[in-house]
Amino acid sequence: MRCSAAGRRIQIVRCLNVSQKWEECTFIVLDTERWSGQAGMEEDCMVGDVNLFLTDIEDPTVGEIEVMIAEPSCRGRGFGKETVLIMMFYGVTKLGITKFEAKIGQENEASICMFKKLHFQEVAVNRVFQEVTLRLDVNEQQRQWLLEQTNHVEEKTYSALNLQPHVSET
């Protein structure tokens, strides 16, 4: 399955890993501008990923979310924000998540700022691991806001998504 941000510059590939102790949902972020500009493989267009960990067996409505935009040229361009929003949308609508947590290194001010813009609140600082924990409780108002932010998202099966590289005619 793929989740496509219609008219946007990213494609998200979903992978589920299930173990006895937790469930992990990973979306791989592809830059569609790179895809359309080359005849390469999907792997050549990967710029990062976002993960949602369901680690609390007692409370499956809690998800720990993390994002990494590994490609430096894609940082600060909205990839992280849009990717996190799409994962949150997926978590709320498909998995029944009502609480998100993000653990971020204290030095990663850009990521902390991004999560705060997405309405996360700082709830703890761990000086030993030098990380900040941010949390978002998804009430009805937050849910509606999230749905508005992701109303452009369109879910498609892998086979239905046309990811053919763009070839210009000469």
CSV table of N, CA, C and O in Angstrom, one decimal, residues 2-111:
chain,number,residue,atom,x,y,z
A,2,ARG,N,0.4,2.3,-0.6
A,2,ARG,CA,1.1,3.6,-0.6
A,2,ARG,C,0.1,4.6,-0.2
A,2,ARG,O,-1.1,4.5,-0.5
A,3,CYS,N,0.7,5.7,0.3
A,3,CYS,CA,-0.1,6.8,0.7
A,3,CYS,C,0.5,8.0,-0.1
A,3,CYS,O,1.7,8.3,0.1
A,4,SER,N,-0.3,8.6,-0.9
A,4,SER,CA,0.2,9.7,-1.8
A,4,SER,C,-0.3,11.0,-1.4
A,4,SER,O,-1.5,11.1,-1.2
A,5,ALA,N,0.5,12.0,-1.2
A,5,ALA,CA,0.1,13.3,-0.9
A,5,ALA,C,-0.2,13.9,-2.3
A,5,ALA,O,0.7,14.4,-3.0
A,6,ALA,N,-1.4,13.9,-2.7
A,6,ALA,CA,-1.8,14.3,-4.0
A,6,ALA,C,-1.3,15.7,-4.4
A,6,ALA,O,-1.5,16.7,-3.6
A,7,GLY,N,-0.6,15.8,-5.5
A,7,GLY,CA,-0.1,17.1,-5.9
A,7,GLY,C,1.1,17.6,-5.1
A,7,GLY,O,1.5,18.7,-5.2
A,8,ARG,N,1.6,16.8,-4.2
A,8,ARG,CA,2.7,17.1,-3.4
A,8,ARG,C,4.0,16.4,-3.9
A,8,ARG,O,4.0,15.7,-4.8
A,9,ARG,N,5.0,16.7,-3.1
A,9,ARG,CA,6.3,16.2,-3.6
A,9,ARG,C,6.8,14.9,-2.9
A,9,ARG,O,7.9,14.6,-2.9
A,10,ILE,N,5.9,14.2,-2.2
A,10,ILE,CA,6.3,13.0,-1.5
A,10,ILE,C,5.4,11.9,-1.8
A,10,ILE,O,4.3,12.0,-2.1
A,11,GLN,N,6.0,10.7,-1.7
A,11,GLN,CA,5.2,9.5,-1.7
A,11,GLN,C,5.6,8.7,-0.5
A,11,GLN,O,6.8,8.8,-0.1
A,12,ILE,N,4.7,8.0,0.1
A,12,ILE,CA,5.0,7.3,1.4
A,12,ILE,C,4.7,5.8,1.1
A,12,ILE,O,3.7,5.4,0.6
A,13,VAL,N,5.7,5.0,1.4
A,13,VAL,CA,5.6,3.6,1.3
A,13,VAL,C,5.4,3.0,2.7
A,13,VAL,O,6.2,3.3,3.6
A,14,ARG,N,4.4,2.2,3.0
A,14,ARG,CA,4.1,1.7,4.3
A,14,ARG,C,4.6,0.3,4.5
A,14,ARG,O,4.4,-0.6,3.6
A,15,CYS,N,5.3,0.0,5.6
A,15,CYS,CA,5.8,-1.3,5.9
A,15,CYS,C,5.3,-1.6,7.3
A,15,CYS,O,5.5,-0.7,8.2
A,16,LEU,N,4.8,-2.7,7.6
A,16,LEU,CA,4.5,-3.1,9.0
A,16,LEU,C,5.4,-4.2,9.4
A,16,LEU,O,5.6,-5.2,8.7
A,17,ASN,N,6.0,-4.1,10.6
A,17,ASN,CA,6.8,-5.1,11.2
A,17,ASN,C,6.1,-5.5,12.5
A,17,ASN,O,5.9,-4.6,13.4
A,18,VAL,N,5.7,-6.7,12.7
A,18,VAL,CA,5.1,-7.2,13.9
A,18,VAL,C,6.0,-8.2,14.6
A,18,VAL,O,6.5,-9.1,14.0
A,19,SER,N,6.2,-7.9,15.9
A,19,SER,CA,6.9,-8.9,16.7
A,19,SER,C,6.1,-9.2,17.9
A,19,SER,O,5.0,-8.7,18.0
A,20,GLN,N,6.6,-10.0,18.7
A,20,GLN,CA,5.8,-10.4,19.9
A,20,GLN,C,5.6,-9.3,20.9
A,20,GLN,O,4.6,-9.3,21.6
A,21,LYS,N,6.5,-8.3,20.9
A,21,LYS,CA,6.5,-7.3,21.9
A,21,LYS,C,5.9,-6.0,21.4
A,21,LYS,O,5.4,-5.2,22.2
A,22,TRP,N,6.0,-5.6,20.2
A,22,TRP,CA,5.5,-4.4,19.7
A,22,TRP,C,5.2,-4.4,18.2
A,22,TRP,O,5.6,-5.3,17.5
A,23,GLU,N,4.5,-3.4,17.8
A,23,GLU,CA,4.2,-3.3,16.3
A,23,GLU,C,4.9,-2.0,15.9
A,23,GLU,O,4.9,-1.0,16.6
A,24,GLU,N,5.4,-2.0,14.7
A,24,GLU,CA,6.1,-0.8,14.2
A,24,GLU,C,5.5,-0.6,12.8
A,24,GLU,O,5.4,-1.5,12.0
A,25,CYS,N,5.2,0.6,12.5
A,25,CYS,CA,4.7,1.0,11.2
A,25,CYS,C,5.7,2.0,10.7
A,25,CYS,O,6.0,3.0,11.3
A,26,THR,N,6.3,1.8,9.5
A,26,THR,CA,7.3,2.6,8.9
A,26,THR,C,6.8,3.1,7.6
A,26,THR,O,6.4,2.3,6.7
A,27,PHE,N,6.9,4.4,7.3
A,27,PHE,CA,6.7,5.0,6.0
A,27,PHE,C,8.0,5.5,5.5
A,27,PHE,O,8.7,6.2,6.2
A,28,ILE,N,8.3,5.1,4.3
A,28,ILE,CA,9.5,5.5,3.6
A,28,ILE,C,9.2,6.8,2.8
A,28,ILE,O,8.2,6.7,2.0
A,29,VAL,N,9.9,7.8,2.9
A,29,VAL,CA,9.6,9.1,2.2
A,29,VAL,C,10.4,9.1,0.9
A,29,VAL,O,11.6,9.0,0.9
A,30,LEU,N,9.7,9.3,-0.2
A,30,LEU,CA,10.3,9.4,-1.5
A,30,LEU,C,10.0,10.8,-2.0
A,30,LEU,O,8.9,11.3,-1.9
A,31,ASP,N,11.0,11.4,-2.6
A,31,ASP,CA,10.9,12.8,-3.2
A,31,ASP,C,10.4,12.6,-4.7
A,31,ASP,O,11.2,12.1,-5.5
A,32,THR,N,9.2,12.9,-5.0
A,32,THR,CA,8.7,12.7,-6.3
A,32,THR,C,9.3,13.6,-7.3
A,32,THR,O,9.3,13.3,-8.5
A,33,GLU,N,9.8,14.8,-6.9
A,33,GLU,CA,10.6,15.6,-7.8
A,33,GLU,C,11.8,14.9,-8.3
A,33,GLU,O,12.1,15.0,-9.5
A,34,ARG,N,12.5,14.1,-7.5
A,34,ARG,CA,13.6,13.3,-7.9
A,34,ARG,C,13.2,12.2,-8.9
A,34,ARG,O,13.8,11.9,-9.8
A,35,TRP,N,12.0,11.6,-8.5
A,35,TRP,CA,11.5,10.5,-9.3
A,35,TRP,C,11.2,11.0,-10.7
A,35,TRP,O,11.6,10.3,-11.7
A,36,SER,N,10.5,12.1,-10.9
A,36,SER,CA,10.1,12.6,-12.2
A,36,SER,C,11.3,13.1,-13.0
A,36,SER,O,11.2,13.2,-14.2
A,37,GLY,N,12.4,13.4,-12.3
A,37,GLY,CA,13.5,14.0,-13.1
A,37,GLY,C,14.6,13.0,-13.4
A,37,GLY,O,15.6,13.4,-14.0
A,38,GLN,N,14.4,11.8,-13.2
A,38,GLN,CA,15.4,10.8,-13.5
A,38,GLN,C,14.8,9.4,-13.9
A,38,GLN,O,13.6,9.2,-13.6
A,39,ALA,N,15.6,8.6,-14.4
A,39,ALA,CA,15.1,7.3,-14.8
A,39,ALA,C,15.6,6.3,-13.8
A,39,ALA,O,15.9,5.1,-14.2
A,40,GLY,N,15.7,6.7,-12.6
A,40,GLY,CA,16.3,5.8,-11.5
A,40,GLY,C,15.3,4.9,-10.8
A,40,GLY,O,14.1,4.9,-11.2
A,41,MET,N,15.7,4.3,-9.8
A,41,MET,CA,14.9,3.4,-9.0
A,41,MET,C,14.3,4.2,-7.8
A,41,MET,O,14.8,5.3,-7.5
A,42,GLU,N,13.3,3.6,-7.2
A,42,GLU,CA,12.7,4.2,-6.0
A,42,GLU,C,13.8,4.5,-5.0
A,42,GLU,O,13.7,5.5,-4.3
A,43,GLU,N,14.7,3.6,-4.8
A,43,GLU,CA,15.7,3.7,-3.8
A,43,GLU,C,16.5,5.0,-4.0
A,43,GLU,O,17.0,5.6,-3.0
A,44,ASP,N,16.7,5.4,-5.2
A,44,ASP,CA,17.4,6.7,-5.5
A,44,ASP,C,16.6,7.9,-5.1
A,44,ASP,O,17.2,9.0,-5.0
A,45,CYS,N,15.3,7.8,-4.8
A,45,CYS,CA,14.5,8.9,-4.4
A,45,CYS,C,14.2,9.0,-3.0
A,45,CYS,O,13.4,9.9,-2.5
A,46,MET,N,14.7,8.0,-2.2
A,46,MET,CA,14.4,8.0,-0.7
A,46,MET,C,15.1,9.1,-0.1
A,46,MET,O,16.3,9.4,-0.3
A,47,VAL,N,14.3,9.8,0.8
A,47,VAL,CA,14.9,11.0,1.5
A,47,VAL,C,14.8,10.8,3.0
A,47,VAL,O,15.4,11.5,3.8
A,48,GLY,N,14.0,9.8,3.5
A,48,GLY,CA,13.9,9.6,4.9
A,48,GLY,C,12.8,8.6,5.3
A,48,GLY,O,12.3,7.9,4.4
A,49,ASP,N,12.4,8.6,6.6
A,49,ASP,CA,11.3,7.8,7.0
A,49,ASP,C,10.7,8.3,8.3
A,49,ASP,O,11.2,9.2,8.9
A,50,VAL,N,9.5,7.8,8.5
A,50,VAL,CA,8.8,8.1,9.8
A,50,VAL,C,8.3,6.8,10.3
A,50,VAL,O,7.9,5.9,9.6
A,51,ASN,N,8.4,6.7,11.7
A,51,ASN,CA,8.0,5.4,12.3
A,51,ASN,C,7.0,5.7,13.4
A,51,ASN,O,7.0,6.7,14.1
A,52,LEU,N,6.1,4.7,13.6
A,52,LEU,CA,5.2,4.7,14.7
A,52,LEU,C,5.3,3.4,15.4
A,52,LEU,O,5.1,2.3,14.8
A,53,PHE,N,5.7,3.5,16.7
A,53,PHE,CA,5.9,2.3,17.5
A,53,PHE,C,4.7,2.1,18.4
A,53,PHE,O,4.4,3.1,19.2
A,54,LEU,N,4.1,1.0,18.4
A,54,LEU,CA,3.0,0.6,19.4
A,54,LEU,C,3.6,-0.3,20.4
A,54,LEU,O,3.6,-1.5,20.2
A,55,THR,N,4.2,0.2,21.5
A,55,THR,CA,5.0,-0.6,22.4
A,55,THR,C,4.2,-0.9,23.7
A,55,THR,O,4.7,-1.7,24.5
A,56,ASP,N,3.1,-0.3,23.9
A,56,ASP,CA,2.4,-0.5,25.2
A,56,ASP,C,1.3,-1.5,25.0
A,56,ASP,O,0.2,-1.2,24.5
A,57,ILE,N,1.6,-2.7,25.4
A,57,ILE,CA,0.6,-3.8,25.2
A,57,ILE,C,-0.7,-3.5,26.0
A,57,ILE,O,-1.8,-3.9,25.5
A,58,GLU,N,-0.5,-2.9,27.1
A,58,GLU,CA,-1.7,-2.5,28.0
A,58,GLU,C,-2.5,-1.4,27.4
A,58,GLU,O,-3.7,-1.3,27.7
A,59,ASP,N,-1.9,-0.6,26.6
A,59,ASP,CA,-2.7,0.6,26.0
A,59,ASP,C,-2.3,0.7,24.5
A,59,ASP,O,-1.4,1.5,24.2
A,60,PRO,N,-3.0,0.0,23.6
A,60,PRO,CA,-2.7,0.1,22.2
A,60,PRO,C,-3.1,1.4,21.5
A,60,PRO,O,-2.9,1.6,20.3
A,61,THR,N,-3.6,2.4,22.3
A,61,THR,CA,-3.9,3.7,21.7
A,61,THR,C,-2.8,4.7,21.8
A,61,THR,O,-2.9,5.8,21.4
A,62,VAL,N,-1.6,4.2,22.3
A,62,VAL,CA,-0.5,5.1,22.5
A,62,VAL,C,0.5,4.7,21.4
A,62,VAL,O,0.9,3.6,21.3
A,63,GLY,N,1.0,5.7,20.7
A,63,GLY,CA,2.0,5.5,19.7
A,63,GLY,C,3.2,6.4,19.8
A,63,GLY,O,3.0,7.6,20.0
A,64,GLU,N,4.4,5.9,19.8
A,64,GLU,CA,5.6,6.7,19.8
A,64,GLU,C,6.0,7.0,18.3
A,64,GLU,O,6.2,6.1,17.6
A,65,ILE,N,6.1,8.3,18.0
A,65,ILE,CA,6.4,8.6,16.6
A,65,ILE,C,7.8,9.3,16.5
A,65,ILE,O,8.2,10.0,17.4
A,66,GLU,N,8.5,9.0,15.4
A,66,GLU,CA,9.8,9.6,15.1
A,66,GLU,C,9.9,9.8,13.6
A,66,GLU,O,9.3,9.0,12.8
A,67,VAL,N,10.7,10.8,13.3
A,67,VAL,CA,10.9,11.1,11.9
A,67,VAL,C,12.4,11.3,11.6
A,67,VAL,O,13.1,11.9,12.5
A,68,MET,N,12.8,11.0,10.5
A,68,MET,CA,14.2,11.3,10.1
A,68,MET,C,14.2,11.6,8.6
A,68,MET,O,13.7,10.9,7.7
A,69,ILE,N,14.6,12.8,8.3
A,69,ILE,CA,14.9,13.2,6.9
A,69,ILE,C,16.4,13.2,6.7
A,69,ILE,O,17.1,14.1,7.2
A,70,ALA,N,16.8,12.1,6.1
A,70,ALA,CA,18.3,11.8,6.1
A,70,ALA,C,19.0,12.7,5.0
A,70,ALA,O,20.1,13.0,5.1
A,71,GLU,N,18.2,13.0,3.9
A,71,GLU,CA,18.8,13.7,2.8
A,71,GLU,C,18.9,15.2,3.2
A,71,GLU,O,17.9,15.9,3.4
A,72,PRO,N,20.1,15.7,3.4
A,72,PRO,CA,20.3,17.1,3.9
A,72,PRO,C,19.6,18.2,3.0
A,72,PRO,O,19.0,19.1,3.5
A,73,SER,N,19.6,18.0,1.7
A,73,SER,CA,18.9,19.0,0.8
A,73,SER,C,17.4,19.0,1.0
A,73,SER,O,16.8,19.9,0.5
A,74,CYS,N,16.9,18.0,1.7
A,74,CYS,CA,15.4,18.0,1.9
A,74,CYS,C,15.0,18.5,3.2
A,74,CYS,O,13.8,18.6,3.5
A,75,ARG,N,15.9,18.8,4.1
A,75,ARG,CA,15.6,19.3,5.4
A,75,ARG,C,15.1,20.8,5.3
A,75,ARG,O,15.6,21.5,4.5
A,76,GLY,N,14.2,21.1,6.2
A,76,GLY,CA,13.7,22.5,6.2
A,76,GLY,C,12.8,22.8,5.1
A,76,GLY,O,12.5,24.0,4.9
A,77,ARG,N,12.3,21.8,4.3
A,77,ARG,CA,11.5,22.1,3.2
A,77,ARG,C,10.1,21.5,3.4
A,77,ARG,O,9.3,21.4,2.4
A,78,GLY,N,9.7,21.1,4.6
A,78,GLY,CA,8.4,20.6,4.9
A,78,GLY,C,8.2,19.1,4.8
A,78,GLY,O,7.1,18.6,5.0
A,79,PHE,N,9.2,18.3,4.4
A,79,PHE,CA,9.1,16.9,4.3
A,79,PHE,C,8.8,16.3,5.6
A,79,PHE,O,7.9,15.4,5.7
A,80,GLY,N,9.5,16.7,6.7
A,80,GLY,CA,9.2,16.1,8.0
A,80,GLY,C,7.8,16.4,8.5
A,80,GLY,O,7.2,15.5,9.0
A,81,LYS,N,7.4,17.6,8.4
A,81,LYS,CA,6.1,18.0,8.9
A,81,LYS,C,5.0,17.2,8.1
A,81,LYS,O,4.1,16.7,8.7
A,82,GLU,N,5.1,17.2,6.8
A,82,GLU,CA,4.0,16.5,6.0
A,82,GLU,C,4.0,15.0,6.3
A,82,GLU,O,3.0,14.4,6.4
A,83,THR,N,5.2,14.4,6.4
A,83,THR,CA,5.4,13.0,6.7
A,83,THR,C,4.8,12.7,8.1
A,83,THR,O,4.1,11.7,8.2
A,84,VAL,N,5.1,13.5,9.1
A,84,VAL,CA,4.5,13.2,10.4
A,84,VAL,C,3.0,13.4,10.4
A,84,VAL,O,2.3,12.5,11.0
A,85,LEU,N,2.5,14.4,9.7
A,85,LEU,CA,1.1,14.5,9.7
A,85,LEU,C,0.4,13.3,9.0
A,85,LEU,O,-0.7,12.9,9.5
A,86,ILE,N,1.0,12.8,8.0
A,86,ILE,CA,0.4,11.6,7.3
A,86,ILE,C,0.5,10.4,8.2
A,86,ILE,O,-0.5,9.6,8.3
A,87,MET,N,1.6,10.2,8.9
A,87,MET,CA,1.7,9.1,9.8
A,87,MET,C,0.6,9.3,11.0
A,87,MET,O,0.0,8.3,11.4
A,88,MET,N,0.5,10.5,11.5
A,88,MET,CA,-0.5,10.7,12.5
A,88,MET,C,-1.9,10.4,12.0
A,88,MET,O,-2.7,9.8,12.7
A,89,PHE,N,-2.2,10.9,10.8
A,89,PHE,CA,-3.5,10.6,10.1
A,89,PHE,C,-3.7,9.1,10.1
A,89,PHE,O,-4.8,8.6,10.4
A,90,TYR,N,-2.7,8.4,9.6
A,90,TYR,CA,-2.8,6.9,9.5
A,90,TYR,C,-3.0,6.3,10.9
A,90,TYR,O,-3.9,5.4,11.1
A,91,GLY,N,-2.3,6.7,11.9
A,91,GLY,CA,-2.4,6.2,13.3
A,91,GLY,C,-3.8,6.4,13.8
A,91,GLY,O,-4.3,5.5,14.5
A,92,VAL,N,-4.3,7.6,13.6
A,92,VAL,CA,-5.6,8.0,14.2
A,92,VAL,C,-6.7,7.2,13.5
A,92,VAL,O,-7.6,6.6,14.1
A,93,THR,N,-6.7,7.2,12.1
A,93,THR,CA,-7.8,6.7,11.3
A,93,THR,C,-7.8,5.2,11.1
A,93,THR,O,-8.8,4.5,11.0
A,94,LYS,N,-6.6,4.6,11.1
A,94,LYS,CA,-6.4,3.2,10.8
A,94,LYS,C,-6.1,2.3,12.1
A,94,LYS,O,-6.5,1.2,12.1
A,95,LEU,N,-5.4,2.9,13.0
A,95,LEU,CA,-4.9,2.2,14.2
A,95,LEU,C,-5.6,2.5,15.5
A,95,LEU,O,-5.4,1.9,16.5
A,96,GLY,N,-6.4,3.6,15.5
A,96,GLY,CA,-7.1,4.0,16.7
A,96,GLY,C,-6.2,4.7,17.7
A,96,GLY,O,-6.5,4.7,18.9
A,97,ILE,N,-5.1,5.3,17.3
A,97,ILE,CA,-4.2,6.0,18.2
A,97,ILE,C,-4.9,7.3,18.7
A,97,ILE,O,-5.5,8.0,17.9
A,98,THR,N,-4.8,7.5,20.0
A,98,THR,CA,-5.3,8.7,20.6
A,98,THR,C,-4.3,9.5,21.4
A,98,THR,O,-4.6,10.6,21.8
A,99,LYS,N,-3.1,9.0,21.5
A,99,LYS,CA,-2.0,9.7,22.2
A,99,LYS,C,-0.7,9.4,21.4
A,99,LYS,O,-0.3,8.2,21.1
A,100,PHE,N,0.0,10.5,21.1
A,100,PHE,CA,1.3,10.3,20.4
A,100,PHE,C,2.4,10.9,21.3
A,100,PHE,O,2.2,11.9,22.0
A,101,GLU,N,3.5,10.2,21.3
A,101,GLU,CA,4.7,10.7,22.0
A,101,GLU,C,5.9,10.8,21.0
A,101,GLU,O,6.0,9.9,20.1
A,102,ALA,N,6.7,11.8,21.2
A,102,ALA,CA,7.9,11.9,20.4
A,102,ALA,C,9.1,12.1,21.4
A,102,ALA,O,9.0,13.0,22.2
A,103,LYS,N,10.1,11.4,21.2
A,103,LYS,CA,11.4,11.5,22.0
A,103,LYS,C,12.4,12.1,21.1
A,103,LYS,O,12.8,11.4,20.1
A,104,ILE,N,12.9,13.3,21.4
A,104,ILE,CA,13.8,14.0,20.5
A,104,ILE,C,15.0,14.4,21.3
A,104,ILE,O,14.9,14.9,22.4
A,105,GLY,N,16.2,14.3,20.6
A,105,GLY,CA,17.4,14.8,21.2
A,105,GLY,C,17.3,16.3,21.5
A,105,GLY,O,16.8,17.0,20.7
A,106,GLN,N,17.8,16.7,22.7
A,106,GLN,CA,17.7,18.1,23.1
A,106,GLN,C,18.4,19.0,22.2
A,106,GLN,O,17.9,20.2,22.0
A,107,GLU,N,19.4,18.6,21.5
A,107,GLU,CA,20.1,19.5,20.5
A,107,GLU,C,19.3,19.7,19.2
A,107,GLU,O,19.6,20.5,18.4
A,108,ASN,N,18.3,18.8,19.0
A,108,ASN,CA,17.6,18.9,17.7
A,108,ASN,C,16.4,19.9,17.8
A,108,ASN,O,15.3,19.5,17.8
A,109,GLU,N,16.8,21.2,17.8
A,109,GLU,CA,15.8,22.2,18.0
A,109,GLU,C,14.8,22.3,16.8
A,109,GLU,O,13.7,22.6,17.1
A,110,ALA,N,15.3,22.0,15.6
A,110,ALA,CA,14.3,22.1,14.5
A,110,ALA,C,13.2,21.1,14.6
A,110,ALA,O,12.0,21.4,14.4
A,111,SER,N,13.5,19.8,15.0
A,111,SER,CA,12.5,18.8,15.2
A,111,SER,C,11.6,19.1,16.4
A,111,SER,O,10.4,19.0,16.3
